[in-house]
Short mmCIF file of C-alpha atoms and ligand atoms in Angstrom, two decimals:
data_model
loop_
_atom_site.label_atom_id
_atom_site.label_comp_id
_atom_site.label_asym_id
_atom_site.label_seq_id
_atom_site.Cartn_x
_atom_site.Cartn_y
_atom_site.Cartn_z
CA MET A 1 -61.97 71.60 -75.33
CA SER A 2 -62.53 68.61 -77.64
CA VAL A 3 -61.67 64.82 -75.99
CA ARG A 4 -58.91 65.14 -77.00
CA GLU A 5 -57.56 67.44 -74.58
CA ARG A 6 -59.82 66.63 -72.01
CA ILE A 7 -58.90 63.54 -72.24
CA PHE A 8 -55.45 64.83 -71.07
CA GLN A 9 -57.92 67.43 -68.64
CA VAL A 10 -59.05 63.81 -67.04
CA LEU A 11 -55.10 62.04 -66.16
CA ARG A 12 -53.64 65.46 -65.10
CA ALA A 13 -56.45 65.83 -62.92
CA ARG A 14 -55.66 61.88 -61.72
CA GLY A 15 -51.70 62.26 -61.62
CA ILE A 16 -50.61 61.09 -64.79
CA SER A 17 -48.61 62.30 -66.91
CA VAL A 18 -45.96 59.36 -68.01
CA MET A 19 -47.05 57.33 -71.34
CA PHE A 20 -45.12 54.00 -72.11
CA GLY A 21 -46.44 53.40 -75.11
CA ASN A 22 -45.41 52.47 -78.85
CA PRO A 23 -47.96 54.72 -81.48
CA GLY A 24 -48.55 53.34 -85.07
CA SER A 25 -51.42 55.29 -86.90
CA THR A 26 -54.63 54.05 -85.81
CA GLU A 27 -53.31 55.71 -82.52
CA GLU A 28 -51.53 59.51 -84.07
CA PRO A 29 -54.83 61.59 -83.89
CA PHE A 30 -54.74 61.18 -80.98
CA LEU A 31 -50.75 61.68 -79.85
CA GLU A 32 -50.91 64.77 -82.03
CA SER A 33 -49.37 67.64 -80.17
CA PHE A 34 -48.54 65.97 -77.69
CA PRO A 35 -49.29 67.83 -74.33
CA ARG A 36 -45.58 69.38 -73.03
CA ASP A 37 -46.82 68.85 -70.18
CA PHE A 38 -46.31 64.83 -70.62
CA ASN A 39 -44.04 62.46 -70.77
CA TYR A 40 -44.12 60.08 -73.90
CA ILE A 41 -42.08 56.59 -72.89
CA LEU A 42 -41.27 54.80 -76.45
CA GLY A 43 -40.95 51.14 -75.61
CA LEU A 44 -39.15 49.20 -78.11
CA HIS A 45 -42.11 46.41 -77.76
CA GLU A 46 -45.53 46.78 -76.30
CA GLY A 47 -44.45 43.86 -74.32
CA ALA A 48 -41.64 46.34 -73.13
CA ALA A 49 -43.86 48.99 -72.99
CA VAL A 50 -46.70 47.40 -70.63
CA GLY A 51 -43.82 46.01 -68.55
CA MET A 52 -42.22 49.21 -67.30
CA ALA A 53 -45.59 50.59 -66.99
CA VAL A 54 -45.92 47.63 -64.05
CA GLY A 55 -42.86 48.69 -62.66
CA TYR A 56 -43.77 52.44 -62.55
CA SER A 57 -47.11 51.71 -60.86
CA PHE A 58 -44.76 49.56 -58.46
CA LEU A 59 -42.69 52.53 -57.53
CA SER A 60 -45.14 55.32 -57.88
CA ASP A 61 -48.22 54.19 -56.29
CA LYS A 62 -50.66 55.73 -59.37
CA PRO A 63 -52.05 53.09 -62.40
CA SER A 64 -49.49 53.80 -65.53
CA LEU A 65 -50.68 55.07 -68.94
CA VAL A 66 -49.96 52.97 -71.66
CA ASN A 67 -50.91 53.58 -75.43
CA LEU A 68 -50.78 50.13 -77.08
CA HIS A 69 -51.08 50.43 -81.25
CA THR A 70 -54.93 49.07 -82.21
CA ALA A 71 -55.81 44.70 -82.36
CA ALA A 72 -51.94 43.97 -83.64
CA GLY A 73 -49.89 45.13 -80.51
CA THR A 74 -52.31 44.75 -77.91
CA ALA A 75 -51.72 40.99 -79.21
CA ASN A 76 -47.64 41.41 -78.50
CA ALA A 77 -48.31 42.88 -75.22
CA MET A 78 -50.06 40.81 -73.94
CA GLY A 79 -47.83 37.95 -71.73
CA ALA A 80 -47.08 41.54 -70.63
CA ILE A 81 -51.05 41.83 -69.28
CA VAL A 82 -50.85 38.80 -67.82
CA THR A 83 -48.19 39.77 -65.30
CA ALA A 84 -49.79 42.90 -64.85
CA TRP A 85 -52.79 41.39 -63.71
CA HIS A 86 -51.53 38.26 -61.58
CA SER A 87 -49.30 41.55 -59.98
CA GLN A 88 -51.75 43.01 -59.10
CA ALA A 89 -50.59 46.25 -61.29
CA PRO A 90 -52.95 49.10 -61.78
CA LEU A 91 -52.78 50.04 -65.16
CA ILE A 92 -54.55 52.06 -67.96
CA ILE A 93 -53.73 50.88 -71.07
CA THR A 94 -55.59 51.95 -74.48
CA ALA A 95 -55.17 51.15 -78.12
CA GLY A 96 -56.38 52.74 -81.25
CA GLN A 97 -59.14 51.83 -83.55
CA GLN A 98 -59.47 51.81 -87.16
CA ASP A 99 -61.42 54.91 -87.72
CA ARG A 100 -65.90 54.52 -87.47
CA ARG A 101 -66.73 55.45 -91.01
CA MET A 102 -65.33 53.09 -91.92
CA ILE A 103 -65.90 50.02 -89.74
CA ARG A 104 -68.15 47.91 -91.76
CA THR A 105 -65.61 46.94 -94.35
CA GLU A 106 -62.97 46.03 -91.86
CA PRO A 107 -60.37 47.97 -92.54
CA LEU A 108 -57.03 47.14 -91.85
CA LEU A 109 -55.61 47.80 -88.96
CA TRP A 110 -59.73 47.64 -87.98
CA GLY A 111 -59.59 44.68 -84.50
CA ARG A 112 -60.95 42.94 -82.00
CA GLN A 113 -58.39 43.77 -78.87
CA GLU A 114 -61.37 45.23 -77.09
CA GLU A 115 -62.81 41.25 -76.82
CA PHE A 116 -59.66 39.62 -76.99
CA VAL A 117 -58.23 41.32 -73.46
CA LYS A 118 -61.32 40.41 -71.34
CA PRO A 119 -59.67 36.90 -68.69
CA TYR A 120 -56.78 39.83 -68.34
CA VAL A 121 -58.33 43.00 -67.01
CA LYS A 122 -60.85 44.50 -65.09
CA TRP A 123 -62.50 46.03 -67.65
CA SER A 124 -62.88 47.02 -71.15
CA ILE A 125 -63.98 49.41 -73.18
CA GLU A 126 -64.07 51.45 -77.32
CA PRO A 127 -66.92 54.04 -76.27
CA HIS A 128 -69.61 54.34 -78.56
CA ARG A 129 -69.20 57.92 -79.79
CA SER A 130 -65.42 59.79 -78.93
CA VAL A 131 -67.07 62.09 -76.69
CA ASP A 132 -67.53 59.66 -73.79
CA VAL A 133 -63.74 58.01 -74.32
CA PRO A 134 -62.71 61.39 -71.46
CA GLU A 135 -65.43 59.60 -69.17
CA ALA A 136 -64.55 55.72 -70.03
CA ILE A 137 -61.14 57.37 -69.00
CA GLU A 138 -62.48 58.61 -65.68
CA ARG A 139 -63.95 55.25 -64.57
CA SER A 140 -61.29 52.84 -65.95
CA TYR A 141 -58.90 55.66 -62.75
CA HIS A 142 -61.35 54.10 -60.72
CA VAL A 143 -61.90 50.73 -61.79
CA ALA A 144 -58.17 49.99 -61.77
CA MET A 145 -57.32 51.47 -58.40
CA ALA A 146 -60.38 49.82 -55.84
CA GLU A 147 -58.85 46.51 -54.21
CA PRO A 148 -58.53 44.12 -55.63
CA LYS A 149 -55.71 46.52 -58.37
CA GLY A 150 -55.48 46.00 -62.24
CA PRO A 151 -55.53 46.49 -65.42
CA VAL A 152 -58.60 48.22 -67.55
CA PHE A 153 -58.22 49.12 -71.49
CA VAL A 154 -59.77 51.42 -73.32
CA SER A 155 -60.50 51.12 -77.21
CA ILE A 156 -60.23 54.37 -78.25
CA PRO A 157 -61.27 54.99 -82.27
CA MET A 158 -59.32 57.16 -84.33
CA ASP A 159 -62.11 59.76 -85.87
CA GLY A 160 -63.64 62.43 -83.41
CA LEU A 161 -60.86 63.28 -80.88
CA GLY A 162 -61.16 66.94 -81.82
CA ASP A 163 -64.59 66.71 -81.64
CA GLU A 164 -65.98 69.70 -79.33
CA CYS A 165 -65.77 67.50 -76.32
CA PRO A 166 -68.55 68.46 -72.56
CA SER A 167 -65.94 68.72 -69.30
CA VAL A 168 -66.51 65.33 -66.79
CA GLU A 169 -66.81 65.23 -63.26
CA ILE A 170 -63.72 64.08 -61.85
CA ARG A 171 -65.49 62.43 -58.30
CA SER A 172 -64.50 60.56 -55.27
CA VAL A 173 -64.50 57.27 -54.42
CA SER A 174 -63.06 55.58 -51.60
CA ASN A 175 -61.95 52.44 -53.06
CA THR A 176 -60.89 50.38 -49.56
CA THR A 177 -62.90 47.81 -47.75
CA ALA A 178 -62.06 47.17 -44.56
CA PRO A 179 -61.79 42.91 -43.02
CA VAL A 180 -65.89 43.19 -41.23
CA SER A 181 -64.49 42.89 -37.53
CA GLN A 182 -66.25 39.45 -35.90
CA ALA A 183 -63.95 37.14 -38.36
CA MET A 184 -60.55 39.44 -37.10
CA GLU A 185 -61.40 38.69 -33.91
CA GLU A 186 -61.60 35.01 -34.03
CA ILE A 187 -58.32 35.31 -36.45
CA ALA A 188 -57.45 36.31 -32.85
CA GLN A 189 -58.59 34.26 -30.77
CA ALA A 190 -57.59 31.78 -33.04
CA LEU A 191 -53.46 33.04 -31.89
CA SER A 192 -54.08 33.88 -28.40
CA LYS A 193 -55.23 29.95 -27.82
CA ALA A 194 -52.33 28.74 -30.46
CA ASN A 195 -48.83 26.93 -29.35
CA LYS A 196 -46.94 27.70 -33.22
CA ILE A 197 -48.04 30.44 -35.45
CA ALA A 198 -46.68 30.54 -38.68
CA VAL A 199 -47.66 33.94 -41.00
CA ILE A 200 -46.99 33.86 -44.26
CA ALA A 201 -46.58 37.10 -46.31
CA GLY A 202 -47.88 37.65 -49.07
CA GLU A 203 -47.90 39.54 -51.53
CA GLN A 204 -50.58 42.28 -50.96
CA VAL A 205 -48.66 43.29 -48.49
CA ASP A 206 -45.78 45.44 -49.14
CA ALA A 207 -48.12 46.41 -51.95
CA SER A 208 -49.98 48.27 -49.21
CA GLY A 209 -47.37 49.54 -47.53
CA SER A 210 -47.85 46.96 -44.09
CA THR A 211 -44.30 45.98 -44.05
CA ALA A 212 -43.60 47.78 -41.18
CA ASP A 213 -47.17 46.99 -39.19
CA LEU A 214 -46.19 42.91 -39.94
CA VAL A 215 -43.39 43.42 -38.44
CA LYS A 216 -45.00 44.76 -36.16
CA LEU A 217 -47.85 41.63 -35.60
CA ALA A 218 -45.43 38.66 -36.15
CA GLU A 219 -43.12 39.89 -33.14
CA LEU A 220 -46.26 41.24 -30.90
CA LEU A 221 -47.17 37.24 -31.44
CA ARG A 222 -43.45 35.97 -32.10
CA SER A 223 -44.36 33.08 -34.74
CA HIS A 224 -42.42 32.61 -37.48
CA VAL A 225 -42.65 34.41 -40.97
CA PHE A 226 -42.16 33.42 -44.22
CA LEU A 227 -42.75 33.81 -47.54
CA PRO A 228 -44.79 33.17 -50.37
CA PRO A 229 -43.87 29.81 -52.28
CA ILE A 230 -41.59 32.05 -55.45
CA ALA A 231 -43.27 35.10 -54.82
CA TYR A 232 -43.12 38.55 -56.74
CA ARG A 233 -42.75 40.83 -54.18
CA TRP A 234 -41.29 40.70 -50.96
CA SER A 235 -43.26 41.23 -47.85
CA PHE A 236 -41.07 41.43 -44.96
CA PRO A 237 -37.89 42.04 -43.52
CA THR A 238 -35.32 39.01 -44.49
CA ASN A 239 -32.71 40.04 -42.42
CA HIS A 240 -35.20 40.39 -39.57
CA GLU A 241 -34.53 37.45 -36.52
CA LEU A 242 -38.11 36.65 -36.92
CA PHE A 243 -37.85 35.46 -41.19
CA SER A 244 -37.91 31.61 -41.58
CA GLY A 245 -36.93 31.55 -45.52
CA HIS A 246 -39.71 30.82 -48.36
CA LEU A 247 -42.07 27.91 -48.55
CA PRO A 248 -41.72 25.14 -50.97
CA PRO A 249 -44.16 25.30 -54.73
CA ALA A 250 -46.09 22.37 -54.48
CA ILE A 251 -48.93 21.01 -51.85
CA LYS A 252 -46.71 18.43 -49.96
CA PRO A 253 -43.69 19.82 -49.51
CA ILE A 254 -45.56 22.82 -47.66
CA SER A 255 -47.90 21.01 -45.28
CA ASP A 256 -44.22 19.47 -44.63
CA MET A 257 -42.45 22.67 -43.45
CA LEU A 258 -46.22 24.11 -42.79
CA ALA A 259 -46.42 21.05 -39.92
CA PRO A 260 -45.01 21.89 -37.08
CA TYR A 261 -47.29 24.91 -36.44
CA ASP A 262 -50.74 24.41 -35.48
CA THR A 263 -51.58 27.88 -36.11
CA VAL A 264 -50.80 29.26 -39.67
CA LEU A 265 -51.99 32.77 -40.84
CA VAL A 266 -52.05 33.87 -44.94
CA ILE A 267 -52.21 37.21 -45.90
CA GLY A 268 -52.10 39.01 -48.91
CA SER A 269 -51.56 35.35 -50.32
CA SER A 270 -53.34 32.66 -52.47
CA VAL A 271 -53.19 29.16 -49.94
CA PHE A 272 -51.23 28.21 -51.64
CA PRO A 273 -48.90 28.84 -54.98
CA TYR A 274 -48.05 25.54 -56.02
CA TYR A 275 -45.86 25.18 -58.89
CA PRO A 276 -45.42 21.63 -59.43
CA TYR A 277 -47.67 19.12 -58.36
CA VAL A 278 -46.26 17.17 -55.92
CA PRO A 279 -49.21 15.03 -54.05
CA GLY A 280 -49.70 15.07 -50.13
CA PRO A 281 -52.07 16.00 -47.80
CA VAL A 282 -52.49 20.21 -48.27
CA ILE A 283 -51.57 21.05 -44.77
CA ARG A 284 -51.31 18.63 -41.33
CA GLU A 285 -54.65 17.44 -40.06
CA GLY A 286 -55.06 19.56 -36.87
CA THR A 287 -53.50 22.92 -38.04
CA ARG A 288 -56.07 26.12 -37.94
CA VAL A 289 -54.97 27.78 -41.68
CA PHE A 290 -56.74 31.43 -41.78
CA GLN A 291 -56.48 34.03 -44.87
CA ILE A 292 -57.10 37.54 -45.09
CA THR A 293 -57.10 39.12 -48.26
CA ASN A 294 -58.48 41.58 -50.14
CA ASP A 295 -58.94 39.65 -53.76
CA PRO A 296 -62.06 37.88 -53.29
CA MET A 297 -61.30 35.20 -56.19
CA MET A 298 -58.59 34.06 -53.97
CA ALA A 299 -60.89 33.25 -51.38
CA SER A 300 -62.61 31.61 -52.83
CA ARG A 301 -59.91 28.97 -54.63
CA ALA A 302 -58.19 29.25 -51.12
CA ALA A 303 -57.00 24.29 -50.49
CA THR A 304 -58.08 24.73 -46.34
CA GLY A 305 -59.16 26.76 -43.52
CA THR A 306 -60.44 30.46 -43.36
CA SER A 307 -60.88 33.81 -46.33
CA VAL A 308 -61.62 36.67 -44.68
CA ILE A 309 -61.71 39.04 -46.98
CA GLY A 310 -60.90 42.46 -47.37
CA ASN A 311 -58.01 45.11 -47.33
CA VAL A 312 -54.35 43.18 -46.18
CA SER A 313 -52.95 47.23 -44.50
CA LEU A 314 -56.18 47.63 -42.04
CA GLY A 315 -57.04 44.13 -41.74
CA ILE A 316 -53.41 43.68 -39.45
CA LYS A 317 -54.32 47.23 -38.35
CA GLN A 318 -57.05 45.62 -37.10
CA LEU A 319 -55.35 42.01 -35.72
CA LEU A 320 -52.90 44.97 -34.21
CA ASN A 321 -54.94 46.31 -31.55
CA LEU A 322 -56.50 42.84 -31.41
CA VAL A 323 -53.82 40.49 -30.60
CA LYS A 324 -51.28 40.73 -26.75
CA GLN A 325 -48.32 40.34 -26.31
CA ARG A 326 -46.67 36.07 -26.87
CA GLU A 327 -43.83 35.25 -24.38
CA GLY A 328 -41.03 32.89 -26.92
CA SER A 329 -38.06 32.36 -28.08
CA LEU A 330 -37.03 33.91 -31.08
CA PRO A 331 -35.23 31.55 -34.16
CA HIS A 332 -31.55 31.21 -35.03
CA HIS A 333 -31.05 31.57 -38.93
CA LYS A 334 -28.88 28.73 -40.61
CA ALA A 335 -26.50 30.37 -42.96
CA SER A 336 -25.64 27.38 -45.90
CA GLN A 337 -22.35 28.29 -48.49
CA ALA A 338 -22.25 27.31 -51.92
CA ASN A 339 -18.87 25.97 -52.73
CA ARG A 340 -16.62 28.27 -55.12
CA SER A 341 -15.85 26.52 -58.62
CA ILE A 342 -15.07 28.29 -62.57
CA PRO A 343 -17.19 28.18 -64.03
CA PRO A 344 -19.13 29.22 -60.23
CA SER A 345 -22.75 27.06 -60.03
CA ALA A 346 -25.82 30.04 -59.81
CA GLU A 347 -26.45 29.05 -56.04
CA TYR A 348 -23.43 30.64 -55.92
CA VAL A 349 -22.96 33.61 -58.05
CA ARG A 350 -26.20 35.18 -56.36
CA GLU A 351 -24.05 34.11 -53.10
CA ARG A 352 -21.79 37.22 -53.88
CA LEU A 353 -24.60 39.11 -55.98
CA ALA A 354 -26.26 39.30 -52.43
CA GLU A 355 -22.54 40.79 -50.91
CA ALA A 356 -22.85 42.96 -53.92
CA ILE A 357 -26.48 44.61 -53.77
CA PRO A 358 -26.81 47.71 -51.41
CA PRO A 359 -30.22 47.44 -48.77
CA ASN A 360 -32.70 49.47 -50.24
CA ALA A 361 -31.94 48.63 -53.88
CA ILE A 362 -34.87 47.64 -55.88
CA ILE A 363 -33.93 43.68 -57.58
CA PHE A 364 -36.42 42.30 -59.74
CA ASP A 365 -35.53 38.24 -60.73
CA GLU A 366 -36.40 36.20 -63.42
CA GLN A 367 -35.08 33.54 -61.21
CA VAL A 368 -37.12 31.02 -60.44
CA THR A 369 -35.06 31.04 -56.61
CA PRO A 370 -34.59 34.08 -55.16
CA ILE A 371 -30.99 35.42 -54.10
CA SER A 372 -30.53 34.91 -50.68
CA VAL A 373 -29.87 39.19 -50.33
CA ARG A 374 -30.64 40.13 -46.37
CA LEU A 375 -32.91 43.42 -47.80
CA ALA A 376 -34.44 45.96 -45.09
CA GLU A 377 -36.93 48.21 -47.00
CA SER A 378 -40.28 47.62 -48.45
CA LYS A 379 -40.65 47.82 -52.63
CA CYS A 380 -37.53 45.85 -52.96
CA TYR A 381 -38.02 43.11 -54.37
CA PHE A 382 -40.47 41.54 -57.33
CA LYS A 383 -40.45 38.49 -59.46
CA PRO A 384 -42.60 37.49 -62.18
CA ALA A 385 -46.54 37.32 -60.59
CA SER A 386 -47.29 35.23 -63.31
CA GLY A 387 -45.06 32.98 -64.18
CA GLY A 388 -44.24 34.89 -67.47
CA LEU A 389 -40.75 35.69 -68.73
CA GLY A 390 -40.04 39.30 -70.07
CA PHE A 391 -41.31 41.24 -66.87
CA ALA A 392 -38.22 41.94 -65.05
CA MET A 393 -36.08 44.18 -67.07
CA PRO A 394 -38.63 46.34 -68.64
CA ALA A 395 -39.90 46.30 -65.29
CA ALA A 396 -36.97 47.61 -63.85
CA VAL A 397 -36.18 50.02 -66.37
CA GLY A 398 -40.18 51.39 -64.85
CA ALA A 399 -38.73 51.70 -61.33
CA ALA A 400 -35.28 53.23 -62.07
CA ILE A 401 -37.75 56.10 -64.04
CA ALA A 402 -40.13 55.92 -60.85
CA GLN A 403 -37.51 57.51 -58.28
CA THR A 404 -33.97 57.48 -59.08
CA GLU A 405 -32.86 56.95 -54.67
CA ARG A 406 -32.30 53.69 -54.70
CA PRO A 407 -30.69 51.98 -57.37
CA VAL A 408 -32.78 49.21 -59.46
CA ILE A 409 -31.01 45.47 -59.87
CA CYS A 410 -32.51 43.18 -62.66
CA ILE A 411 -30.88 39.27 -62.71
CA GLU A 412 -31.87 37.64 -65.79
CA GLY A 413 -31.02 33.89 -66.48
CA ASP A 414 -29.97 33.81 -70.69
CA GLY A 415 -33.17 32.41 -72.15
CA SER A 416 -34.97 34.64 -69.79
CA ALA A 417 -33.00 38.10 -70.91
CA GLN A 418 -34.22 37.58 -74.61
CA TYR A 419 -38.44 38.13 -73.75
CA SER A 420 -37.46 42.35 -73.33
CA ILE A 421 -34.46 42.80 -74.34
CA GLN A 422 -35.45 46.60 -76.31
CA SER A 423 -35.86 46.45 -73.07
CA LEU A 424 -32.51 48.16 -72.28
CA TRP A 425 -32.56 50.92 -75.55
CA SER A 426 -35.35 52.40 -72.87
CA ALA A 427 -32.47 52.27 -70.45
CA THR A 428 -30.15 54.32 -72.53
CA ARG A 429 -32.49 57.06 -73.92
CA TYR A 430 -34.33 57.28 -71.31
CA HIS A 431 -31.60 57.81 -68.19
CA ALA A 432 -33.13 55.25 -66.51
CA ILE A 433 -30.10 53.46 -64.35
CA VAL A 434 -30.34 49.70 -64.22
CA THR A 435 -27.52 47.33 -63.16
CA PHE A 436 -29.24 44.46 -65.76
CA ILE A 437 -26.84 40.67 -64.30
CA VAL A 438 -27.26 37.74 -66.78
CA LEU A 439 -26.43 34.52 -65.01
CA SER A 440 -25.51 32.53 -68.84
CA ASN A 441 -25.56 28.90 -68.76
CA ASN A 442 -26.36 28.45 -72.56
CA GLU A 443 -30.15 26.84 -72.04
CA TYR A 444 -33.33 26.40 -70.38
CA GLY A 445 -31.64 24.76 -67.08
CA ILE A 446 -35.30 25.32 -65.50
CA LEU A 447 -36.86 23.29 -68.22
CA LYS A 448 -34.32 20.21 -67.73
CA SER A 449 -34.79 20.67 -63.76
CA PHE A 450 -38.78 20.07 -64.74
CA GLY A 451 -37.81 17.77 -67.48
CA MET A 452 -35.52 15.72 -65.26
CA PHE A 453 -38.93 16.49 -62.10
CA LEU A 454 -41.45 14.39 -64.01
CA HIS A 455 -38.16 12.05 -66.07
CA GLN A 456 -38.54 13.79 -68.78
CA GLU A 457 -36.87 12.07 -72.25
CA GLY A 458 -36.11 14.35 -75.43
CA LEU A 459 -37.30 17.72 -74.76
CA PRO A 460 -36.52 19.61 -78.36
CA GLY A 461 -35.42 22.84 -77.73
CA MET A 462 -33.66 23.16 -74.76
CA ASP A 463 -29.91 24.78 -75.27
CA ILE A 464 -29.88 28.14 -76.45
CA PRO A 465 -25.93 28.96 -77.49
CA GLY A 466 -24.19 31.64 -78.91
CA ILE A 467 -26.36 34.67 -78.02
CA ASP A 468 -23.58 37.82 -77.70
CA PHE A 469 -25.23 39.78 -75.11
CA GLU A 470 -22.04 42.28 -75.63
CA GLY A 471 -23.05 43.06 -78.96
CA LEU A 472 -27.14 43.16 -77.51
CA ALA A 473 -25.81 45.70 -75.22
CA LYS A 474 -23.07 47.57 -77.03
CA GLY A 475 -26.10 48.31 -79.61
CA TYR A 476 -28.52 49.59 -77.26
CA GLY A 477 -26.05 51.57 -76.16
CA VAL A 478 -25.47 49.77 -72.26
CA ASP A 479 -22.28 49.10 -71.41
CA PHE A 480 -20.51 45.55 -70.95
CA LYS A 481 -18.33 43.30 -68.57
CA ARG A 482 -18.39 39.60 -68.60
CA ILE A 483 -17.04 38.06 -64.42
CA VAL A 484 -15.62 35.45 -65.22
CA ASP A 485 -13.20 34.90 -62.08
CA PRO A 486 -15.76 34.45 -59.99
CA ASP A 487 -12.75 36.32 -56.37
CA GLN A 488 -14.56 39.99 -59.12
CA ILE A 489 -18.08 39.00 -58.49
CA THR A 490 -18.55 40.31 -55.57
CA SER A 491 -16.30 44.13 -56.59
CA SER A 492 -17.53 43.96 -59.87
CA VAL A 493 -21.33 43.61 -59.33
CA ARG A 494 -20.78 46.94 -56.75
CA SER A 495 -18.57 48.99 -57.94
CA ALA A 496 -21.20 48.45 -61.63
CA ILE A 497 -24.35 49.02 -59.85
CA GLN A 498 -22.35 52.98 -57.90
CA SER A 499 -21.41 53.57 -61.34
CA HIS A 500 -24.69 56.12 -61.70
CA LYS A 501 -24.59 54.65 -64.79
CA SER A 502 -26.39 51.32 -67.26
CA SER A 503 -24.81 48.46 -67.25
CA LEU A 504 -25.30 44.40 -68.47
CA ILE A 505 -22.69 42.10 -66.19
CA GLU A 506 -22.58 38.54 -67.80
CA ILE A 507 -21.90 36.00 -65.69
CA PRO A 508 -20.50 32.25 -66.87
CA ILE A 509 -22.34 29.88 -64.64
CA ASP A 510 -22.25 26.25 -64.24
CA PRO A 511 -24.97 25.21 -65.98
CA THR A 512 -24.89 20.86 -64.21
CA VAL A 513 -29.24 21.60 -63.79
CA MET A 514 -30.14 21.54 -60.06
CA PRO A 515 -32.56 19.66 -59.11
CA LEU A 516 -36.46 20.70 -59.09
CA LEU A 517 -37.44 21.09 -55.36
C1 TPP B 1 -43.25 34.36 -72.09
C2 TPP B 1 -42.71 32.83 -71.86
N1 TPP B 1 -41.94 31.74 -71.69
C3 TPP B 1 -41.80 30.75 -71.74
C4 TPP B 1 -41.27 30.96 -70.62
C5 TPP B 1 -40.91 29.11 -70.03
N2 TPP B 1 -39.71 29.09 -69.35
C6 TPP B 1 -40.31 29.16 -68.95
S1 TPP B 1 -38.22 29.12 -67.33
C7 TPP B 1 -38.29 28.76 -69.10
C8 TPP B 1 -35.95 29.19 -69.37
C9 TPP B 1 -35.94 30.26 -68.72
O1 TPP B 1 -34.37 30.34 -68.13
P1 TPP B 1 -32.92 31.12 -68.84
O2 TPP B 1 -33.30 32.26 -68.34
O3 TPP B 1 -31.91 31.44 -69.24
O4 TPP B 1 -32.27 30.02 -66.93
P2 TPP B 1 -32.23 28.83 -65.94
O5 TPP B 1 -33.08 28.09 -66.05
O6 TPP B 1 -31.07 28.45 -67.87
O7 TPP B 1 -31.77 29.27 -65.38
C10 TPP B 1 -38.74 28.87 -69.86
C11 TPP B 1 -38.43 29.01 -71.69
C12 TPP B 1 -41.58 31.45 -69.12
N3 TPP B 1 -42.24 30.86 -67.89
N4 TPP B 1 -42.57 32.43 -69.81
#
C-alpha cells in the first residue's frame, strides 16, 4: 500500500470518514483518488472548515478530520483553531507542505504552519519521511482524544505520498484518568458538613456525557446549580427546579452571587472564567471552593480553593457513591419578562425565540447574553469558548451534518454573522438544515456596552449599517425572511424550524445599548 492509502486505512480504523477542508495545490497529492467511502465537506474559508469540524466533533464523539492549505490556509483558520483549543474539541488538522526536493529554496507555498499553530494545538509535527505520516495520524488520534481533548496538527509534504508504506499498528490506549479516591472523599465530607451548597455545572460535564448523573448528584445534595459565566456548553437542564441561573463573568459579581453559600463545587470549569475586570474578593471569607477538572492547567490557575484533576464523569460517579441524601427545600424560579416595543429589544426577541425553539434543539449562540430557553437534553447549547467570533455558523452546520434527528438553530448578531458567513453555502451544498437567526442592530452593541462600562469616549468602528442579509442569504442559496412585527417572531421562527429547509431570519432590534453587567 502507498503512504496515501495507509493514511486512509488508519482513519477508517478510527471510524473517521468525513474530511472538512479547503484545498490547494499542496494538498492535491494527498487528496487525489479520494476514497469513495469518505465524504469531503468543502468550506469556502478555512475558518468555516474548522468551525464545521468543531460542531461535528461535539455531536459525533470522535475527532474531526480537517485538511487545510499550507501556511496561508492554516493562518486563515487560526481563530477557529483557538476556539477549538478552548472548547477541548478533538481535531486532527492536516495541511500540505511543498515538495521537499526543493524545500531548501523556500518555494511558493512553503510554510512554517507546523510552528505557528503550536500554542493552540496539543501536538504539531511535520514528519521527516513520508512513510511516517500514517503513524503520525494514528498518534495524533490518541493525543487528540486524551483529556483534556483538543486539536493536533500534522503537516504533510507533497512528495512521497505514492511510496510503498509498511502497515501501522492500530493500538489501544486507555485515555481516561480517574480522580484519586482520597481527594473525592475529602470533597464528600465537606459536602456532608455544608449548610448551603452551590454546584457550578461546567462544560466538561456535558462533554463527558454526565449531565444526568450531575442532576442526580444535585438532587441528593439539594444544591442550587449555576452554569459558568458565558458557558460555552450547557451541562445542566435549564428546565430543572434546581437550576439557579448563570454566574456573572467578573470577580466581585461572582463572589456576591455565591455569598449565600458556604460550599461551592465547580465541576468541569475554570475557577472562574472572568471577562471584564471588576475587583473584589474572589470568594466570600469562609466559603470553601472545590474544583474537579480534567485539565491540569485549569486546576493550576484556579483563583482559589482545592482542585482535583481527573475525568469529571468518574468524579461525579464517585461522589454519587459517597454522599447521602440531604434535606432541604427546592428553590423557585422568578421569570422576568421584557416589554414589547417596535423594534423589539434583544431581550424580548430572545424570550420569543425561547418559546419557538423545541426542547430537543441544538443551539449555537454567538450572542453574549444567553437565551432563556428551557432545554432538556444534553449537547444542546454551545457558544464560542474562546470568545472569538465566527464559531456558531459553521459549528451549527457541522452539527447538522453529524446528526439529523434534532433541529439545529444558530443565533447571531449582525456583526458576528459576518465572520464565517460562507458557512451558509456549505449548509446549502451538503443539505445541512440549520435555522440561522440574526438579531440586527447595525452596530457592535456589546463593544459599545464595554466602552460605556470603562467610561470610554470616541471609539471608532462601532457601527455597521447597510448589511444586506437578504442578498447574503439568497447569494448562498438559503431561504430568507425578515420579521419586523414582534408578534410574528414566535410563529415565524417555529415554522422556519419545522420547514426542514435552511433559512436565515433577520430580526431588526432596538439598538439601545444595554449595561454590560
Ligand atoms: C474574531 C473576533 N473579532 C472581533 C471580536 C470583537 N467583538 C466582540 S463582540 C463584537 C461585536 C458583535 O456584534 P453583533 O454580533 O452585532 O452583536 P451585538 O453586540 O450588536 O449584540 C466584536 C466585533 C471578537 N470577539 N472576535
